[in-house]
XYZ file of C-alpha atoms in Angstrom:
344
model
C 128.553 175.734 -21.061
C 130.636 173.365 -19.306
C 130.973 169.618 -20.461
C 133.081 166.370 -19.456
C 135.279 165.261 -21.844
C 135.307 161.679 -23.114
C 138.365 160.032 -24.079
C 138.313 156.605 -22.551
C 140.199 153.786 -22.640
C 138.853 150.426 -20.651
C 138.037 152.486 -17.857
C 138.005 156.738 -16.975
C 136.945 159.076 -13.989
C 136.154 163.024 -14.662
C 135.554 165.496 -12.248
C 134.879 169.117 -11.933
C 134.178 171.426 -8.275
C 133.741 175.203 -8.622
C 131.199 177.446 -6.165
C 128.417 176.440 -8.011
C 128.430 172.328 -8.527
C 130.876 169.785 -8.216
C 130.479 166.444 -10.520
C 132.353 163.125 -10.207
C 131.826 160.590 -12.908
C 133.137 156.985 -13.683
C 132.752 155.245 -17.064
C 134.149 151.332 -16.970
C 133.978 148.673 -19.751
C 134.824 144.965 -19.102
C 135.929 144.584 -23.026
C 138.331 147.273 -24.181
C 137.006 149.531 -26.835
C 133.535 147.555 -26.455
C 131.637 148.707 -23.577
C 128.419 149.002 -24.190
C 127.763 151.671 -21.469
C 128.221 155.067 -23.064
C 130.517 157.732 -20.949
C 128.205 159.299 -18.609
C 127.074 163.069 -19.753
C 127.171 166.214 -17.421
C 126.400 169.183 -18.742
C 125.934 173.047 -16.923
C 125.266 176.275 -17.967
C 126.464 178.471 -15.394
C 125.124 182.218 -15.970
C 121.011 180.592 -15.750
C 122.336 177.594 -13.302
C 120.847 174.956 -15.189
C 122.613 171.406 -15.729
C 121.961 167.943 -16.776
C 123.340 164.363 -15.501
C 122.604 160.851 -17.414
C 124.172 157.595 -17.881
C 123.158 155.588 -21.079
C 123.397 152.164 -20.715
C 123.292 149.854 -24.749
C 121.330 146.130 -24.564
C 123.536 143.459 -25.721
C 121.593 140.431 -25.599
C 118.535 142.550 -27.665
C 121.054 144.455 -29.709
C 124.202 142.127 -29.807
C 124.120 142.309 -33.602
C 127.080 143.414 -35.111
C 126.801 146.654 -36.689
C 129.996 147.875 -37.672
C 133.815 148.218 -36.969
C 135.863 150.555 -34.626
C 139.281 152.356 -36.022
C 141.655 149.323 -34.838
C 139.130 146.668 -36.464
C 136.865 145.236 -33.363
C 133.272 144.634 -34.152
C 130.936 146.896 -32.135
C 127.345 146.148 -31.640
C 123.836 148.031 -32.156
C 123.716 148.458 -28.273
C 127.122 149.875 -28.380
C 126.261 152.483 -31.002
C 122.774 152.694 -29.590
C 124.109 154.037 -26.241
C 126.676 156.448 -27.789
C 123.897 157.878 -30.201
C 121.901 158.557 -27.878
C 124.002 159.935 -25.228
C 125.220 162.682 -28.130
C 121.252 163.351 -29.120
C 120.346 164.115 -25.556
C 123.722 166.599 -24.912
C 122.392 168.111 -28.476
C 118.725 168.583 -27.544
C 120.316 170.137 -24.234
C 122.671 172.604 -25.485
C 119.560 173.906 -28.618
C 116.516 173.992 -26.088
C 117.667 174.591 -22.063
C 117.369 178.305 -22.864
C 113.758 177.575 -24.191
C 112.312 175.356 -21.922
C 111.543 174.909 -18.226
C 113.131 172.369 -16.562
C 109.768 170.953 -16.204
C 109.072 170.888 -19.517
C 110.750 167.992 -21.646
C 110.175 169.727 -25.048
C 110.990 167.244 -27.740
C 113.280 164.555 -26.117
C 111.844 161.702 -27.673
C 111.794 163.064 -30.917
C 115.775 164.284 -30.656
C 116.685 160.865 -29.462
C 114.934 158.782 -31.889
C 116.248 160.825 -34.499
C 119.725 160.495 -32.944
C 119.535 156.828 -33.540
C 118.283 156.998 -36.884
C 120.655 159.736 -38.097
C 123.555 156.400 -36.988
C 122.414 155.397 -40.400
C 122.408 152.261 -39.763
C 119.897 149.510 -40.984
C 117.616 147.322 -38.922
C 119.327 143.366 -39.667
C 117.055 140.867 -40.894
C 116.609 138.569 -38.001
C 113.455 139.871 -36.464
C 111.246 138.848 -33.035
C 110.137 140.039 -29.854
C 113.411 140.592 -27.702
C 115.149 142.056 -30.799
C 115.921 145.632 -30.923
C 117.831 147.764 -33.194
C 120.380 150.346 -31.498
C 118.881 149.583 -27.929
C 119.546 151.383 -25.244
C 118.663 152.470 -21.308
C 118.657 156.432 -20.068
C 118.590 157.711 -16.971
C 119.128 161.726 -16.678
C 118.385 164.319 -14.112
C 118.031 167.714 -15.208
C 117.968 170.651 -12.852
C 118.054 174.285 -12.100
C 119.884 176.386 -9.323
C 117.519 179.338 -7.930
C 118.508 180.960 -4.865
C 118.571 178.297 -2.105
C 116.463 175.958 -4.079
C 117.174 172.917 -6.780
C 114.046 172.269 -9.019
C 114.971 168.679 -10.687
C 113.393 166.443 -12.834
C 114.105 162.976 -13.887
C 113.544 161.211 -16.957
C 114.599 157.573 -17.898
C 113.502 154.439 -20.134
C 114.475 151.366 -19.459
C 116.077 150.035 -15.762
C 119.175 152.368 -15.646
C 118.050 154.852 -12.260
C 118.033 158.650 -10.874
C 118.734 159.346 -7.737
C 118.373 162.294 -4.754
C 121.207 161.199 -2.063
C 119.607 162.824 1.298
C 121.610 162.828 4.283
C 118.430 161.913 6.371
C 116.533 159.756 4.543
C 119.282 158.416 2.400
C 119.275 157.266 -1.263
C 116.490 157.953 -2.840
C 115.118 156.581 -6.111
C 113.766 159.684 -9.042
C 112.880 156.632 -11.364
C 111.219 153.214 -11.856
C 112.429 150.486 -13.604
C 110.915 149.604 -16.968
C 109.981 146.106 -15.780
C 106.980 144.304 -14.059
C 108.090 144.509 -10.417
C 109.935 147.676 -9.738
C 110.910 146.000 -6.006
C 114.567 146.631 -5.733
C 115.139 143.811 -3.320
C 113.534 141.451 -6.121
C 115.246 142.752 -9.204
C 118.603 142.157 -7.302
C 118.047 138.623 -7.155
C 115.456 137.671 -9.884
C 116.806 139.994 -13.401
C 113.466 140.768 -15.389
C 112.883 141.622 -18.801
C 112.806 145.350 -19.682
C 108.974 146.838 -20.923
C 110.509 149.978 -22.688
C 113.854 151.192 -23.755
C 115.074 153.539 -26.176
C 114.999 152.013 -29.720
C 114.941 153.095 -33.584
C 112.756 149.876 -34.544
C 109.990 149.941 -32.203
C 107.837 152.558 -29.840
C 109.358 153.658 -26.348
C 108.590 156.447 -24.477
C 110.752 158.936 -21.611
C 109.424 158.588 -18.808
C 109.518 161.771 -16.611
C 108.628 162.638 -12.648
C 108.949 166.172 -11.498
C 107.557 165.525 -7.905
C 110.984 165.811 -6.085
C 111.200 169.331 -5.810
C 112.492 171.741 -5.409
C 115.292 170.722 -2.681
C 116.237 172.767 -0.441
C 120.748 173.530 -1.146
C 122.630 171.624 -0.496
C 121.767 168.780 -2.574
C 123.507 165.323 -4.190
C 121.585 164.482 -7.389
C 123.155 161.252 -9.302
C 122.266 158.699 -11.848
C 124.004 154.935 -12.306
C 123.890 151.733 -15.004
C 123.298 148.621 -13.326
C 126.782 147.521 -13.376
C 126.795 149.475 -9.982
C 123.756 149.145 -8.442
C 122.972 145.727 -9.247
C 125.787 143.252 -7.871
C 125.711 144.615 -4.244
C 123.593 142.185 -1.996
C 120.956 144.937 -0.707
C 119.793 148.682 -2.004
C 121.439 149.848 1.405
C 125.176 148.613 0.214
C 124.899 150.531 -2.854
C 123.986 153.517 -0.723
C 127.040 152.798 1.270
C 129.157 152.262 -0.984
C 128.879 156.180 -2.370
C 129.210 157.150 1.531
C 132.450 155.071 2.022
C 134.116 155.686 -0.712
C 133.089 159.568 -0.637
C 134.566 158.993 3.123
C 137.793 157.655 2.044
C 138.753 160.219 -0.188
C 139.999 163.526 0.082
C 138.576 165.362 -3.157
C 136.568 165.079 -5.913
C 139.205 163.326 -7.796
C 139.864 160.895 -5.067
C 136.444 160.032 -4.561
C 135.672 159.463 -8.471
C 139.136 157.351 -8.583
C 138.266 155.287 -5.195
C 134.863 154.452 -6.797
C 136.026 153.166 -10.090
C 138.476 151.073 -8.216
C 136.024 149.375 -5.662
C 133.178 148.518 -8.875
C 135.662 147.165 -10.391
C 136.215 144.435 -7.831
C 132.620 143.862 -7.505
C 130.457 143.955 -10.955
C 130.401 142.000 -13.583
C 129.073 144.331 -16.355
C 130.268 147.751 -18.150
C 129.204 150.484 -15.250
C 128.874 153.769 -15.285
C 127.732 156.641 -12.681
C 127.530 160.539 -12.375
C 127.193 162.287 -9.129
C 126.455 166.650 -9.237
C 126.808 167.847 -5.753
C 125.307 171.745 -5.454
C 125.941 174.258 -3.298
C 128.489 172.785 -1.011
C 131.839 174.923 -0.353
C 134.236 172.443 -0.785
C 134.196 168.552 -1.293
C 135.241 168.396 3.001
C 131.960 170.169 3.638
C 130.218 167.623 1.678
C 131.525 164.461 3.124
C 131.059 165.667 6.936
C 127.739 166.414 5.794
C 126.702 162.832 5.012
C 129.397 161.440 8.197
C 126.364 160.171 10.441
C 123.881 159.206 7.553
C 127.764 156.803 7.050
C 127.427 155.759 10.076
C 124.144 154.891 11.050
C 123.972 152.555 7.248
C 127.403 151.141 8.654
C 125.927 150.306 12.102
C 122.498 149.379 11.116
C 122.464 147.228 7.978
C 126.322 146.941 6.924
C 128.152 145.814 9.949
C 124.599 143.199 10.712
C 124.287 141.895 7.403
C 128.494 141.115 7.617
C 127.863 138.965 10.477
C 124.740 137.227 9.493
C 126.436 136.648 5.959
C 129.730 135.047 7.823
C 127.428 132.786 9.524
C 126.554 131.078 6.290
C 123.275 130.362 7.554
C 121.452 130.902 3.913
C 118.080 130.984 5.525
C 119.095 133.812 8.257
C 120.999 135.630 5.178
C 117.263 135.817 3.162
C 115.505 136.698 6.050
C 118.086 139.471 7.164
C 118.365 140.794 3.412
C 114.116 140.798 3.673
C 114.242 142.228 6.884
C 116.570 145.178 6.390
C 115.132 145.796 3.498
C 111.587 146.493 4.808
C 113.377 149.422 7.048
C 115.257 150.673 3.957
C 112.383 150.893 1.719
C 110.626 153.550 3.352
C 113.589 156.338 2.481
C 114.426 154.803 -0.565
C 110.901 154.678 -2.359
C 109.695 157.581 -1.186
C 109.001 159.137 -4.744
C 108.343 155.626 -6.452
C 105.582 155.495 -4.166
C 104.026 158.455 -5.308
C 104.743 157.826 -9.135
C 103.213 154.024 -8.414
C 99.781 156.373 -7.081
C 99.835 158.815 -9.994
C 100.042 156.142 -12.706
């Protein structure tokens, strides 16, 4: 079973290529030694090809509370502990059950994570009320299984951290929906909305799952993200091109994971985390000129137009460009929210 390791300071990248899968991950925290997003997870067990990918993302203004003290004396916070708790229970439940499971089949997740949380040992506080939680936290986690020429995945999530496919035709595509009342990406860039389930040892939540993206033909680009990267870009598409430019800027896995904590850093305002598996690609070259013209269409068709609309300052032709591209983008990018919308 192979693992990332997770020593981090203020901010770390990991990354990993053999013939089988190739990971880059990024972990940052705007506080030192008090992020509240918990180092991302990828896990693979190479003899039945199976792996897992999740970010975990802790709620500070519903978990804020102090909770208890790190080695050199800083308060840390339920969400902090929340996110960490929960990112070990998953890796746990994992490591016991992938041999006894399908990948379709979620077994006990909830269960393993609530108990997790609880197993923290740490007391609800006595302030109570509706946007209080105790040890609150987002998940968003692919797990999948190499057979033959073909990845079967399935996501599962609570809360408003996302799964992703990256397709080099129809481009990023979203595995998950948002735990809030408009699931419009567009929208919850610009208007932040209050989450309707997250993972929690004081109150009910559930995983949501969606095994309808599947299985992908090889190669595939699987890859799930906190909102401190996804949600201070000014459309879906620039987060989409911002994996593409920095994965064209770089030379190797370690680059690429390197160049993409560096440009986050200039752009969010939150802890942010990300994990990208790539499968079945020979080598990280073969990878990047496989997405070159999905770069450069984004780069000629929303990027490079949005620049020059934005420059004008015009803030009515900057809404109704945003709108406009957006309406174009949508159709690639909820391609499987649409069909989760018409199941539920």
């Amino acid at each position: 079973m192979k693992r990332m390791a997770a020593d981090c300071g203020s901010a770390a990248t990991w990354e990993y290529e053999d013939t089988a899968v190739a990971v880059a991950a990024v972990w940052t925290e705007k506080k030192k030694g008090r992020g509240e997003d918990a180092p991302p997870t990828w896990l693979h067990h190479s003899s039945s090809g199976r792996g897992v990918i999740a970010v975990y993302d802790g709620l500070g203004g519903s978990g804020g509370r102090a909770v208890g003290r790190t080695p050199d004396d800083q308060d840390v916070s339920g969400a902090f502990v929340g996110a960490r708790a929960a990112r070990f229970a998953l890796e746990d439940w994992f490591v016991a059950t992938a041999a006894k499971r399908r990948v379709s089949d979620a077994g006990d997740l909830h269960g393993a994570l609530l108990d997790g949380l609880l197993q923290a040992g740490i007391a609800p506080g006595k302030v109570s009320g509706t946007m209080v939680r105790h040890l609150p936290t987002t998940l968003a986690a692919i797990e999948y299984e190499v057979a033959g020429d073909y990845v079967t995945v399935a996501s599962r999530w609570a809360g408003d951290s996302r799964a992703y496919i990256v397709d080099r035709a129809a481009g990023l595509q979203a595995v998950s929906r948002d735990d809030t009342p408009d699931s419009d990406a567009l929208i919850l860039l610009a208007n932040d909305q209050p989450m309707t389930n997250v993972v929690c040892a004081d109150r009910s939540f559930h995983v949501n799952e969606f095994l309808g993206a599947g299985p992908l033909g090889l190669p595939a680009v699987l890859a799930c993200a906190t909102d401190g990267f996804y949600n201070y870009v000014p459309t879906p598409a620039h987060f989409e091109y911002l994996l593409l430019q920095t994965m064209q800027e770089a030379g190797s896995w370690a680059e690429w994971a390197v160049t993409l904590e560096a440009r986050v850093e200039e752009y969010t305002s939150d802890d942010a985390s990300l994990v990208i598996a790539a499968l079945g690609y020979r080598s990280y070259t073969a990878m990047r000129d496989y997405y070159r013209e999905r770069h450069k269409l984004l780069d000629s068709q929303y990027i490079r137009p949005f620049s020059q609309v934005r420059d004008s300052g015009d803030e009515s032709a900057i809404t109704a460009e945003r709108t406009e591209q957006w309406m174009r983008y949508r159709e690639g990018y909820e391609k499987w929210v649409r069909q989760m919308e018409a199941n539920r």
